[in-house]
Amino acid sequence: LSVPTTLTKMGLSEGFWHHEYWLPAGATWEDLKESADTQYPQPQDLLLCIPGALLLILIRCLFERTVALPLARALGVRDKERPKVQPNATLEGFYVLLGRTPKKEDLVSLAKQSDLSVRKVQSWFRRRRAQDQPRLMKKFCEVSWRFTFYLTSFFSGLTLLYDKPWFWDHTVCWLKFPQQPLPPALGWFYLLELSFYCSLVATLPFDVKRKDFKEQIIHHIATITLIFVSYCANMIRYGMIVILLHDSSDYILELAKMLHYLKWRRLCEGAFIVFAVVFILSRLVLFPLSVYYYFVTKVELFPVSCLLTAFLLVLQLLHIFWSYLIIQMFFNMILRGGKEQDARSDTEESDGSEAEDLAKNK
């Protein structure tokens, strides 16, 4: 059965899967019909990302409890004691319903209602905000999980691609496209990546909220869309290069955060410098000048290629945004000795952006 016919039986619109949308001119889904010796990506395989995401969440919970938590304790990570606030229904009601940081006029009104001085009301809200901050142990466990996954993902992807000619010469990515058989290992790797980003989206409400929370949501949505669409259109070769390029710096960032939480300042700074160099080279040099360039110039225009171009551009804009933060942090650390904190940093926030995470408590 052809791909559209199979998916129509699953209740999806055949019009949505019309080959003119997903494949270049002259190609049809019949060209991607599997045989005993040849496998091609099948869109219905992506449904495996749902149980895959649930499995990764379960593995993460087990990892954090049995590996990350004991490791954190062994390395001396300790949660600071936080003074408990006195129960106050009036102040608590305002905090929950109206905001964590009351304005001056609200402080005066709350002071009268609760029969406290304005200064005591300010102190109550400050302690209440501190009480809601994520614990250092929680941060360390989350970062440890992401470090483990990104490290494993990067070197697994490198192992899969290092002997592929199209990894070294991107023009070969499009040789005989879209009739490019799918090696099972690359298919499973792709599904693992999709499952991981779906798991990140599912756990966002429960994870440490960072200052670049909105940008992270945009990034996850763009990444999931790119993986999904490129798999269906059999752009696996190109997609693998994009994934590997992004994973090349992610595990270094998570390592730098772990060192930061351990208060190993010199090692943290060294890891951050390596991360900054790798991130900027991979995201601002290799990605736009090599990977993105070859996609725009070597692939003919059809609806899905235009969609991928747009989402790749979204990723590049995020790269520029994060690079700005990284460069700002780099000069703050190198030229000023880390003595001046980023003016936009708020010590009462749960967590910072990628660069600001490392800027705190220097």
Short mmCIF file of C-alpha atoms in Angstrom, two decimals:
data_model
loop_
_atom_site.label_atom_id
_atom_site.label_comp_id
_atom_site.label_asym_id
_atom_site.label_seq_id
_atom_site.Cartn_x
_atom_site.Cartn_y
_atom_site.Cartn_z
CA LEU A 1 0.00 0.00 0.00
CA SER A 2 1.17 3.50 -0.70
CA VAL A 3 1.77 5.89 2.20
CA PRO A 4 -1.32 8.08 1.61
CA THR A 5 -3.59 5.01 1.37
CA THR A 6 -2.22 3.58 4.60
CA LEU A 7 -2.61 6.87 6.43
CA THR A 8 -6.11 7.40 5.08
CA LYS A 9 -7.11 4.14 6.73
CA MET A 10 -5.78 5.63 9.94
CA GLY A 11 -8.31 8.43 9.63
CA LEU A 12 -6.05 11.10 8.15
CA SER A 13 -6.96 13.16 5.13
CA GLU A 14 -5.57 11.86 1.86
CA GLY A 15 -5.44 15.44 0.60
CA PHE A 16 -3.04 16.36 3.40
CA TRP A 17 -0.64 13.64 2.24
CA HIS A 18 -0.78 14.50 -1.46
CA HIS A 19 2.65 13.81 -2.92
CA GLU A 20 2.89 17.24 -4.53
CA TYR A 21 3.03 18.78 -1.04
CA TRP A 22 5.60 16.43 0.43
CA LEU A 23 7.84 15.42 -2.46
CA PRO A 24 9.67 17.27 -5.25
CA ALA A 25 8.17 17.50 -8.74
CA GLY A 26 8.00 14.16 -10.51
CA ALA A 27 8.16 12.06 -7.33
CA THR A 28 5.22 10.18 -5.80
CA TRP A 29 4.68 8.02 -2.75
CA GLU A 30 5.03 4.97 -5.00
CA ASP A 31 8.71 5.86 -5.29
CA LEU A 32 9.01 5.28 -1.55
CA LYS A 33 7.22 1.96 -1.54
CA GLU A 34 9.04 -0.56 0.64
CA SER A 35 10.24 -3.95 -0.49
CA ALA A 36 11.85 -6.91 1.23
CA ASP A 37 15.33 -5.44 0.73
CA THR A 38 14.63 -1.70 0.82
CA GLN A 39 13.10 0.38 3.60
CA TYR A 40 11.87 3.96 3.43
CA PRO A 41 10.48 6.22 6.18
CA GLN A 42 6.81 5.55 6.85
CA PRO A 43 4.90 8.43 8.53
CA GLN A 44 2.90 6.05 10.71
CA ASP A 45 6.18 5.01 12.37
CA LEU A 46 6.22 8.41 14.05
CA LEU A 47 3.34 7.32 16.27
CA LEU A 48 6.00 5.42 18.21
CA CYS A 49 7.17 8.77 19.59
CA ILE A 50 4.20 8.75 22.02
CA PRO A 51 5.18 5.57 23.91
CA GLY A 52 8.81 6.61 23.31
CA ALA A 53 8.29 9.92 25.13
CA LEU A 54 6.50 8.19 28.01
CA LEU A 55 9.33 5.66 28.26
CA LEU A 56 11.95 8.43 28.34
CA ILE A 57 10.05 10.23 31.10
CA LEU A 58 10.02 7.00 33.11
CA ILE A 59 13.75 6.46 32.47
CA ARG A 60 14.41 10.06 33.48
CA CYS A 61 12.57 9.62 36.79
CA LEU A 62 14.54 6.47 37.54
CA PHE A 63 17.81 8.13 36.48
CA GLU A 64 17.25 11.17 38.67
CA ARG A 65 16.36 9.05 41.71
CA THR A 66 18.97 6.31 41.38
CA VAL A 67 21.89 8.10 39.67
CA ALA A 68 21.66 11.90 39.70
CA LEU A 69 20.44 12.32 43.28
CA PRO A 70 23.09 10.04 44.89
CA LEU A 71 25.73 11.65 42.66
CA ALA A 72 24.68 15.13 43.77
CA ARG A 73 24.88 14.14 47.44
CA ALA A 74 28.26 12.47 46.95
CA LEU A 75 29.65 15.60 45.28
CA GLY A 76 28.39 17.86 48.04
CA VAL A 77 25.34 19.49 46.49
CA ARG A 78 23.18 20.77 49.32
CA ASP A 79 19.92 22.70 49.37
CA LYS A 80 20.10 25.86 51.43
CA GLU A 81 17.82 26.22 54.41
CA ARG A 82 15.10 28.73 53.66
CA PRO A 83 13.24 30.58 56.39
CA LYS A 84 9.58 29.64 56.44
CA VAL A 85 7.06 32.44 56.13
CA GLN A 86 4.45 32.98 58.77
CA PRO A 87 0.99 31.89 57.56
CA ASN A 88 -1.02 34.91 56.47
CA ALA A 89 -4.23 34.36 54.52
CA THR A 90 -4.39 37.95 53.19
CA LEU A 91 -0.85 38.00 51.84
CA GLU A 92 -1.07 34.44 50.56
CA GLY A 93 -4.27 35.23 48.69
CA PHE A 94 -2.63 38.20 46.97
CA TYR A 95 0.48 36.14 46.19
CA VAL A 96 -1.47 33.31 44.55
CA LEU A 97 -4.13 35.33 42.74
CA LEU A 98 -2.65 38.72 41.92
CA GLY A 99 1.12 38.45 41.78
CA ARG A 100 4.37 37.59 43.48
CA THR A 101 5.70 41.17 43.50
CA PRO A 102 3.12 43.71 44.71
CA LYS A 103 3.44 47.36 43.73
CA LYS A 104 4.04 50.11 46.26
CA GLU A 105 0.35 50.99 46.60
CA ASP A 106 -0.51 47.30 47.02
CA LEU A 107 2.08 46.99 49.79
CA VAL A 108 0.48 49.86 51.70
CA SER A 109 -2.98 48.35 51.29
CA LEU A 110 -1.81 44.88 52.33
CA ALA A 111 0.00 46.32 55.36
CA LYS A 112 -3.25 47.90 56.57
CA GLN A 113 -5.29 44.76 55.93
CA SER A 114 -2.85 42.47 57.72
CA ASP A 115 -1.93 44.92 60.50
CA LEU A 116 1.77 44.76 59.58
CA SER A 117 4.35 47.33 58.61
CA VAL A 118 5.14 47.80 54.91
CA ARG A 119 8.65 46.55 55.56
CA LYS A 120 7.37 43.31 57.09
CA VAL A 121 5.03 42.81 54.14
CA GLN A 122 7.97 43.27 51.76
CA SER A 123 9.98 40.76 53.78
CA TRP A 124 7.10 38.26 53.72
CA PHE A 125 6.84 38.41 49.92
CA ARG A 126 10.61 38.13 49.53
CA ARG A 127 10.71 34.99 51.67
CA ARG A 128 7.62 33.61 49.98
CA ARG A 129 9.25 33.98 46.56
CA ALA A 130 12.41 32.33 47.85
CA GLN A 131 10.30 29.46 49.17
CA ASP A 132 8.99 28.79 45.65
CA GLN A 133 12.41 28.79 44.01
CA PRO A 134 13.48 25.37 42.74
CA ARG A 135 15.95 23.58 44.95
CA LEU A 136 19.55 23.24 43.85
CA MET A 137 19.24 19.45 44.02
CA LYS A 138 16.32 19.54 41.57
CA LYS A 139 18.31 21.72 39.16
CA PHE A 140 21.30 19.39 39.33
CA CYS A 141 19.18 16.30 38.66
CA GLU A 142 17.45 17.87 35.64
CA VAL A 143 20.73 19.06 34.15
CA SER A 144 22.36 15.66 34.75
CA TRP A 145 19.61 13.96 32.76
CA ARG A 146 19.91 16.35 29.82
CA PHE A 147 23.72 16.07 29.91
CA THR A 148 23.51 12.28 29.80
CA PHE A 149 21.05 12.27 26.91
CA TYR A 150 22.83 14.91 24.80
CA LEU A 151 26.22 13.28 25.35
CA THR A 152 24.87 9.86 24.38
CA SER A 153 22.96 11.30 21.44
CA PHE A 154 25.91 13.24 20.04
CA PHE A 155 28.45 10.43 20.12
CA SER A 156 25.88 7.86 18.95
CA GLY A 157 25.02 10.10 16.00
CA LEU A 158 28.70 10.66 15.28
CA THR A 159 29.27 6.90 15.28
CA LEU A 160 26.41 6.42 12.83
CA LEU A 161 27.51 9.17 10.45
CA TYR A 162 31.29 9.34 10.43
CA ASP A 163 31.63 6.78 7.60
CA LYS A 164 28.79 8.20 5.49
CA PRO A 165 29.98 10.15 2.43
CA TRP A 166 27.06 12.55 2.66
CA PHE A 167 28.13 13.56 6.17
CA TRP A 168 31.35 15.04 4.79
CA ASP A 169 29.94 16.27 1.48
CA HIS A 170 26.48 17.77 1.99
CA THR A 171 25.73 17.80 -1.74
CA VAL A 172 25.53 13.99 -1.58
CA CYS A 173 22.55 14.39 0.80
CA TRP A 174 20.37 15.06 -2.21
CA LEU A 175 21.76 12.42 -4.56
CA LYS A 176 18.79 10.45 -5.96
CA PHE A 177 16.48 12.24 -3.51
CA PRO A 178 13.84 11.22 -2.41
CA GLN A 179 14.63 7.59 -3.31
CA GLN A 180 17.15 7.12 -0.51
CA PRO A 181 16.75 3.88 1.48
CA LEU A 182 16.58 4.30 5.25
CA PRO A 183 19.08 2.32 7.35
CA PRO A 184 17.19 0.99 10.42
CA ALA A 185 19.72 2.52 12.85
CA LEU A 186 19.12 6.03 11.48
CA GLY A 187 15.35 5.51 11.65
CA TRP A 188 15.51 4.52 15.32
CA PHE A 189 17.86 7.40 16.10
CA TYR A 190 15.41 9.82 14.50
CA LEU A 191 12.51 8.42 16.50
CA LEU A 192 14.58 8.68 19.69
CA GLU A 193 15.25 12.36 19.06
CA LEU A 194 11.58 13.05 18.36
CA SER A 195 10.57 11.16 21.52
CA PHE A 196 13.06 13.14 23.60
CA TYR A 197 11.79 16.54 22.49
CA CYS A 198 8.20 15.41 22.98
CA SER A 199 9.15 14.37 26.53
CA LEU A 200 10.69 17.82 27.13
CA VAL A 201 7.45 19.49 26.09
CA ALA A 202 5.42 17.15 28.32
CA THR A 203 7.57 17.93 31.39
CA LEU A 204 7.87 21.71 30.83
CA PRO A 205 5.20 22.54 33.45
CA PHE A 206 7.10 20.54 36.09
CA ASP A 207 10.68 21.48 35.23
CA VAL A 208 12.65 24.48 36.46
CA LYS A 209 11.26 27.50 34.66
CA ARG A 210 13.98 29.49 32.95
CA LYS A 211 13.98 33.11 31.83
CA ASP A 212 14.00 32.05 28.19
CA PHE A 213 10.94 29.83 28.77
CA LYS A 214 9.07 31.24 25.76
CA GLU A 215 12.08 30.81 23.51
CA GLN A 216 12.43 27.22 24.70
CA ILE A 217 8.82 26.49 23.76
CA ILE A 218 9.38 27.96 20.29
CA HIS A 219 12.57 25.91 19.95
CA HIS A 220 10.88 22.64 20.95
CA ILE A 221 7.94 23.22 18.61
CA ALA A 222 10.26 24.09 15.71
CA THR A 223 12.45 21.05 16.41
CA ILE A 224 9.53 18.63 16.63
CA THR A 225 8.07 20.04 13.41
CA LEU A 226 11.41 19.74 11.58
CA ILE A 227 11.95 16.14 12.72
CA PHE A 228 8.38 15.12 11.86
CA VAL A 229 8.29 16.75 8.42
CA SER A 230 11.82 15.77 7.38
CA TYR A 231 11.12 12.14 8.32
CA CYS A 232 7.92 12.01 6.28
CA ALA A 233 9.64 13.63 3.27
CA ASN A 234 12.64 11.27 3.60
CA MET A 235 15.14 14.05 4.33
CA ILE A 236 16.79 11.86 6.96
CA ARG A 237 20.32 12.51 5.76
CA TYR A 238 19.96 16.25 6.05
CA GLY A 239 18.04 15.96 9.31
CA MET A 240 20.76 13.83 10.90
CA ILE A 241 23.38 16.47 10.12
CA VAL A 242 21.21 19.21 11.65
CA ILE A 243 20.58 17.14 14.80
CA LEU A 244 24.25 16.27 15.23
CA LEU A 245 25.30 19.88 14.72
CA HIS A 246 22.94 21.01 17.49
CA ASP A 247 23.89 18.22 19.89
CA SER A 248 27.58 19.14 19.53
CA SER A 249 27.28 22.02 22.02
CA ASP A 250 24.25 21.06 24.12
CA TYR A 251 26.01 18.49 26.31
CA ILE A 252 28.86 20.95 27.01
CA LEU A 253 26.35 23.52 28.25
CA GLU A 254 24.73 21.01 30.58
CA LEU A 255 28.17 20.00 31.88
CA ALA A 256 28.98 23.65 32.59
CA LYS A 257 25.73 23.97 34.53
CA MET A 258 26.53 20.89 36.60
CA LEU A 259 29.94 22.35 37.46
CA HIS A 260 28.26 25.64 38.32
CA TYR A 261 25.87 23.98 40.76
CA LEU A 262 28.85 22.17 42.31
CA LYS A 263 30.56 25.57 42.71
CA TRP A 264 33.62 24.35 40.83
CA ARG A 265 34.22 27.79 39.42
CA ARG A 266 37.39 27.29 37.36
CA LEU A 267 36.17 24.12 35.71
CA CYS A 268 32.79 25.76 35.11
CA GLU A 269 34.40 28.74 33.41
CA GLY A 270 36.56 26.46 31.28
CA ALA A 271 33.55 24.40 30.21
CA PHE A 272 31.59 27.55 29.46
CA ILE A 273 34.36 28.92 27.23
CA VAL A 274 34.48 25.63 25.30
CA PHE A 275 30.69 25.70 25.03
CA ALA A 276 30.67 29.30 23.79
CA VAL A 277 33.23 28.55 21.07
CA VAL A 278 31.49 25.34 19.92
CA PHE A 279 28.03 26.95 20.04
CA ILE A 280 28.99 30.01 18.00
CA LEU A 281 30.99 28.00 15.45
CA SER A 282 28.24 25.42 15.00
CA ARG A 283 25.20 27.71 15.14
CA LEU A 284 26.45 30.95 13.59
CA VAL A 285 29.05 29.62 11.15
CA LEU A 286 28.55 25.98 10.12
CA PHE A 287 24.76 25.94 10.31
CA PRO A 288 23.97 29.02 8.16
CA LEU A 289 26.99 28.95 5.82
CA SER A 290 27.11 25.23 5.16
CA VAL A 291 24.06 23.23 6.24
CA TYR A 292 21.36 25.86 5.64
CA TYR A 293 23.04 27.10 2.45
CA TYR A 294 23.07 23.64 0.89
CA PHE A 295 19.42 23.11 1.76
CA VAL A 296 18.29 26.37 0.18
CA THR A 297 20.44 26.02 -2.94
CA LYS A 298 20.31 22.27 -3.65
CA VAL A 299 16.69 21.39 -2.93
CA GLU A 300 14.06 22.48 -5.39
CA LEU A 301 11.11 24.40 -4.06
CA PHE A 302 7.97 22.51 -3.09
CA PRO A 303 5.58 23.10 -0.14
CA VAL A 304 7.40 20.99 2.45
CA SER A 305 10.85 22.35 1.52
CA CYS A 306 9.48 25.88 1.97
CA LEU A 307 8.05 24.92 5.36
CA LEU A 308 11.38 23.45 6.47
CA THR A 309 13.20 26.57 5.27
CA ALA A 310 10.92 28.72 7.43
CA PHE A 311 11.40 26.62 10.56
CA LEU A 312 15.16 26.41 10.03
CA LEU A 313 15.13 30.21 9.89
CA VAL A 314 13.26 30.26 13.22
CA LEU A 315 16.02 28.12 14.71
CA GLN A 316 18.65 30.47 13.33
CA LEU A 317 16.95 33.47 14.93
CA LEU A 318 17.00 31.61 18.26
CA HIS A 319 20.69 30.87 17.70
CA ILE A 320 21.35 34.59 17.31
CA PHE A 321 19.35 35.39 20.46
CA TRP A 322 21.22 32.84 22.57
CA SER A 323 24.56 33.82 21.04
CA TYR A 324 23.96 37.39 22.17
CA LEU A 325 23.48 36.17 25.75
CA ILE A 326 26.51 33.90 25.53
CA ILE A 327 28.80 36.63 24.16
CA GLN A 328 27.55 39.03 26.82
CA MET A 329 28.31 36.48 29.53
CA PHE A 330 31.70 35.69 27.97
CA PHE A 331 32.86 39.31 28.15
CA ASN A 332 31.40 39.66 31.64
CA MET A 333 33.42 36.64 32.76
CA ILE A 334 36.68 37.30 30.91
CA LEU A 335 37.03 41.08 30.83
CA ARG A 336 35.40 41.89 34.16
CA GLY A 337 36.37 38.79 36.07
CA GLY A 338 32.74 37.85 36.58
CA LYS A 339 32.38 40.54 39.26
CA GLU A 340 29.50 42.34 37.58
CA GLN A 341 26.26 40.51 37.21
CA ASP A 342 24.09 40.80 34.15
CA ALA A 343 21.79 43.80 34.65
CA ARG A 344 18.84 41.72 33.44
CA SER A 345 19.50 38.94 35.94
CA ASP A 346 16.94 38.61 38.71
CA THR A 347 18.09 36.58 41.69
CA GLU A 348 14.52 35.70 42.51
CA GLU A 349 13.88 33.99 39.19
CA SER A 350 13.76 30.24 39.16
CA ASP A 351 16.48 29.89 36.59
CA GLY A 352 18.19 31.83 33.88
CA SER A 353 18.60 31.45 30.17
CA GLU A 354 21.37 29.32 28.73
CA ALA A 355 24.04 31.93 29.38
CA GLU A 356 22.49 33.57 32.44
CA ASP A 357 22.37 30.24 34.27
CA LEU A 358 26.13 30.43 34.59
CA ALA A 359 26.22 34.15 35.36
CA LYS A 360 24.64 33.79 38.79
CA ASN A 361 26.67 33.65 41.97
CA LYS A 362 29.99 34.17 40.22
#
